[in-house]
Amino acid sequence: MNVFFVRDCVNPDDAVYIDGQWYCTLGSCYAAACGEVTVPENLSEPCFDCEDDGTNCIEFGGVTDETSALSQAVHFTLFVGSLSSQCGEGLIAYASACYIDDITDRPLAGFMNICPFGLNLDRERLLSTVQHEIFHALGFSHSLYALYRDEDGNPLTPREANGYPPVDPVSGLFLWSSRVIQELTLDWDYVGGTTQRTVQALVTPNIVREARAHFGCPTLMGLEIEDGGGAGTALAHFEKRIMATESMNGYLTPTRVFSRMTLALMEDTGWYIPDYEMADIMNWGKDLGCDFVQKSCKNWIDQKTNAGLSIAPWCNVPFETTCHAEGVDVAYCSFYQYFNGVPTIYQDMNQMYNALFEALVT
């Protein structure tokens, strides 16, 4: 598939269209870009720089015969950079699609930026991060949800007269339909009472099938997505509470896996056919039932404690060690002190451990 990148005129108002070709009448063309990464000259369409009357046109750059032949076998192009301009505190990497197919909306190209700090990660964590970001560029992104299609190639989100989904005037993102993400209401226990909590969940058919099978919850309506973190984390990852060791949650952890649910979401884009045999086995949450995936950590902890059972995968003994959920490392029970108070819905422990924690670390 030929995918070559358009280069705009320095001043778009001075572009003219002559015999099926756009020409820049003043100055030259900008270099094509994919996100923050400059596209190489040999992957860009040629630039035609002309006089104001459209004469004396000079062609600059453009695709070579070699890259044209190579592009026939390429289905997706990924541009990679390591720039610090958008790297805030704690940000390791980010990625997005930058060029989509006019007919199917499938991403044809994307970019990934690994923040300079991220290059200091050990090999396994860096590899996991790169894989994670590639999935974002391929389709696991809130900028692409509204472009997903069903198995017959029909858009899951209705299109407007211009052929695109409606746009959120605040975020600038396409608005997805309830066939992709729905708002679910969960009964939620916390220290001091019970409330109802509203979450966003992926409800596409393959993700629902795989989530039901994994958690052992046949009535699960959708797989919850992350509501915490900044704009680059919320809504663009699986919820960490229920997918703590999955590579597509929003937080870097020592041991991560790409489960069948990640591959299911790729299938639900309508653009890919995954090989589920290549999925990693994920033990976190496996066959723990509807209460684990649909209710709070406190509900789970209380149920198991009252029944005299282990509260795993949760813990309540600071620094207690055990086998990691994925069986490849030693895990320990970590507690953190919050000086500004823990939000009500996240208050899961009936006892306060601040004093104990302070005693252990002093």
GROMACS .gro file of N, CA and C in nm, residues 12-71:
model
  180
   12PRO      N    1  -0.048   2.839   0.325
   12PRO     CA    2  -0.153   2.765   0.254
   12PRO      C    3  -0.242   2.853   0.167
   13ASP      N    4  -0.255   2.980   0.204
   13ASP     CA    5  -0.341   3.069   0.124
   13ASP      C    6  -0.284   3.094  -0.015
   14ASP      N    7  -0.156   3.067  -0.033
   14ASP     CA    8  -0.092   3.091  -0.162
   14ASP      C    9  -0.079   2.964  -0.246
   15ALA      N   10  -0.144   2.855  -0.202
   15ALA     CA   11  -0.142   2.731  -0.280
   15ALA      C   12  -0.241   2.740  -0.395
   16VAL      N   13  -0.204   2.686  -0.510
   16VAL     CA   14  -0.293   2.684  -0.626
   16VAL      C   15  -0.305   2.541  -0.678
   17TYR      N   16  -0.419   2.510  -0.736
   17TYR     CA   17  -0.448   2.375  -0.786
   17TYR      C   18  -0.450   2.380  -0.938
   18ILE      N   19  -0.354   2.315  -1.001
   18ILE     CA   20  -0.342   2.318  -1.147
   18ILE      C   21  -0.329   2.176  -1.199
   19ASP      N   22  -0.422   2.137  -1.285
   19ASP     CA   23  -0.417   2.005  -1.351
   19ASP      C   24  -0.397   1.891  -1.251
   20GLY      N   25  -0.477   1.893  -1.146
   20GLY     CA   26  -0.474   1.783  -1.050
   20GLY      C   27  -0.359   1.784  -0.952
   21GLN      N   28  -0.286   1.894  -0.944
   21GLN     CA   29  -0.171   1.901  -0.855
   21GLN      C   30  -0.170   2.034  -0.780
   22TRP      N   31  -0.144   2.027  -0.649
   22TRP     CA   32  -0.129   2.149  -0.571
   22TRP      C   33   0.013   2.202  -0.587
   23TYR      N   34   0.022   2.334  -0.603
   23TYR     CA   35   0.151   2.401  -0.615
   23TYR      C   36   0.161   2.511  -0.509
   24CYS      N   37   0.282   2.531  -0.459
   24CYS     CA   38   0.307   2.641  -0.367
   24CYS      C   39   0.360   2.758  -0.449
   25THR      N   40   0.289   2.869  -0.442
   25THR     CA   41   0.327   2.983  -0.525
   25THR      C   42   0.427   3.075  -0.458
   26LEU      N   43   0.442   3.063  -0.330
   26LEU     CA   44   0.539   3.146  -0.259
   26LEU      C   45   0.621   3.057  -0.167
   27GLY      N   46   0.751   3.078  -0.167
   27GLY     CA   47   0.836   3.000  -0.078
   27GLY      C   48   0.837   2.853  -0.115
   28SER      N   49   0.876   2.770  -0.024
   28SER     CA   50   0.882   2.626  -0.048
   28SER      C   51   0.786   2.555   0.046
   29CYS      N   52   0.789   2.424   0.044
   29CYS     CA   53   0.698   2.344   0.127
   29CYS      C   54   0.760   2.317   0.264
   30TYR      N   55   0.672   2.302   0.359
   30TYR     CA   56   0.716   2.249   0.487
   30TYR      C   57   0.758   2.104   0.471
   31ALA      N   58   0.846   2.058   0.557
   31ALA     CA   59   0.874   1.914   0.562
   31ALA      C   60   0.753   1.844   0.620
   32ALA      N   61   0.719   1.729   0.565
   32ALA     CA   62   0.607   1.651   0.619
   32ALA      C   63   0.642   1.606   0.761
   33ALA      N   64   0.539   1.595   0.845
   33ALA     CA   65   0.562   1.555   0.983
   33ALA      C   66   0.457   1.453   1.025
   34CYS      N   67   0.497   1.366   1.115
   34CYS     CA   68   0.406   1.271   1.179
   34CYS      C   69   0.422   1.293   1.328
   35GLY      N   70   0.324   1.362   1.388
   35GLY     CA   71   0.341   1.404   1.526
   35GLY      C   72   0.456   1.502   1.535
   36GLU      N   73   0.550   1.473   1.622
   36GLU     CA   74   0.667   1.560   1.639
   36GLU      C   75   0.786   1.514   1.555
   37VAL      N   76   0.768   1.407   1.480
   37VAL     CA   77   0.879   1.350   1.404
   37VAL      C   78   0.873   1.395   1.259
   38THR      N   79   0.984   1.446   1.208
   38THR     CA   80   0.992   1.488   1.068
   38THR      C   81   1.004   1.365   0.978
   39VAL      N   82   0.918   1.359   0.876
   39VAL     CA   83   0.916   1.246   0.784
   39VAL      C   84   1.035   1.257   0.689
   40PRO      N   85   1.108   1.149   0.668
   40PRO     CA   86   1.221   1.153   0.573
   40PRO      C   87   1.177   1.198   0.434
   41GLU      N   88   1.267   1.265   0.366
   41GLU     CA   89   1.238   1.320   0.233
   41GLU      C   90   1.187   1.213   0.136
   42ASN      N   91   1.245   1.093   0.144
   42ASN     CA   92   1.209   0.990   0.046
   42ASN      C   93   1.077   0.921   0.075
   43LEU      N   94   1.008   0.962   0.182
   43LEU     CA   95   0.874   0.912   0.210
   43LEU      C   96   0.769   1.022   0.194
   44SER      N   97   0.812   1.136   0.146
   44SER     CA   98   0.722   1.251   0.130
   44SER      C   99   0.687   1.273  -0.016
   45GLU      N  100   0.568   1.324  -0.040
   45GLU     CA  101   0.533   1.362  -0.175
   45GLU      C  102   0.621   1.480  -0.219
   46PRO      N  103   0.646   1.494  -0.348
   46PRO     CA  104   0.730   1.606  -0.392
   46PRO      C  105   0.664   1.740  -0.366
   47CYS      N  106   0.746   1.840  -0.354
   47CYS     CA  107   0.698   1.976  -0.338
   47CYS      C  108   0.720   2.050  -0.470
   48PHE      N  109   0.619   2.123  -0.515
   48PHE     CA  110   0.630   2.202  -0.637
   48PHE      C  111   0.626   2.349  -0.599
   49ASP      N  112   0.735   2.417  -0.625
   49ASP     CA  113   0.747   2.559  -0.592
   49ASP      C  114   0.741   2.639  -0.721
   50CYS      N  115   0.644   2.730  -0.731
   50CYS     CA  116   0.620   2.800  -0.858
   50CYS      C  117   0.617   2.951  -0.838
   51GLU      N  118   0.617   3.019  -0.952
   51GLU     CA  119   0.591   3.162  -0.951
   51GLU      C  120   0.443   3.184  -0.919
   52ASP      N  121   0.409   3.310  -0.891
   52ASP     CA  122   0.271   3.341  -0.856
   52ASP      C  123   0.171   3.302  -0.964
   53ASP      N  124   0.213   3.304  -1.089
   53ASP     CA  125   0.121   3.271  -1.198
   53ASP      C  126   0.121   3.122  -1.231
   54GLY      N  127   0.189   3.040  -1.146
   54GLY     CA  128   0.190   2.896  -1.169
   54GLY      C  129   0.292   2.850  -1.270
   55THR      N  130   0.384   2.936  -1.311
   55THR     CA  131   0.486   2.898  -1.408
   55THR      C  132   0.619   2.875  -1.339
   56ASN      N  133   0.714   2.822  -1.418
   56ASN     CA  134   0.850   2.798  -1.368
   56ASN      C  135   0.851   2.712  -1.241
   57CYS      N  136   0.773   2.606  -1.242
   57CYS     CA  137   0.763   2.519  -1.125
   57CYS      C  138   0.886   2.429  -1.112
   58ILE      N  139   0.935   2.420  -0.993
   58ILE     CA  140   1.050   2.335  -0.963
   58ILE      C  141   1.006   2.229  -0.863
   59GLU      N  142   1.039   2.104  -0.892
   59GLU     CA  143   1.003   1.993  -0.803
   59GLU      C  144   1.117   1.966  -0.706
   60PHE      N  145   1.081   1.958  -0.577
   60PHE     CA  146   1.179   1.930  -0.473
   60PHE      C  147   1.149   1.795  -0.409
   61GLY      N  148   1.251   1.713  -0.394
   61GLY     CA  149   1.238   1.589  -0.319
   61GLY      C  150   1.134   1.495  -0.375
   62GLY      N  151   1.080   1.414  -0.287
   62GLY     CA  152   0.978   1.318  -0.327
   62GLY      C  153   1.026   1.175  -0.317
   63VAL      N  154   0.934   1.086  -0.346
   63VAL     CA  155   0.956   0.943  -0.330
   63VAL      C  156   1.052   0.890  -0.437
   64THR      N  157   1.144   0.806  -0.395
   64THR     CA  158   1.234   0.740  -0.490
   64THR      C  159   1.171   0.610  -0.539
   65ASP      N  160   1.224   0.555  -0.646
   65ASP     CA  161   1.174   0.427  -0.697
   65ASP      C  162   1.188   0.317  -0.592
   66GLU      N  163   1.296   0.323  -0.517
   66GLU     CA  164   1.322   0.220  -0.416
   66GLU      C  165   1.217   0.223  -0.306
   67THR      N  166   1.189   0.342  -0.251
   67THR     CA  167   1.090   0.351  -0.145
   67THR      C  168   0.949   0.328  -0.197
   68SER      N  169   0.923   0.363  -0.322
   68SER     CA  170   0.792   0.336  -0.380
   68SER      C  171   0.766   0.186  -0.388
   69ALA      N  172   0.866   0.111  -0.429
   69ALA     CA  173   0.852  -0.035  -0.436
   69ALA      C  174   0.838  -0.096  -0.297
   70LEU      N  175   0.915  -0.045  -0.202
   70LEU     CA  176   0.909  -0.096  -0.066
   70LEU      C  177   0.773  -0.071  -0.003
   71SER      N  178   0.715   0.045  -0.030
   71SER     CA  179   0.589   0.082   0.034
   71SER      C  180   0.474  -0.009  -0.005
   0.00000   0.00000   0.00000
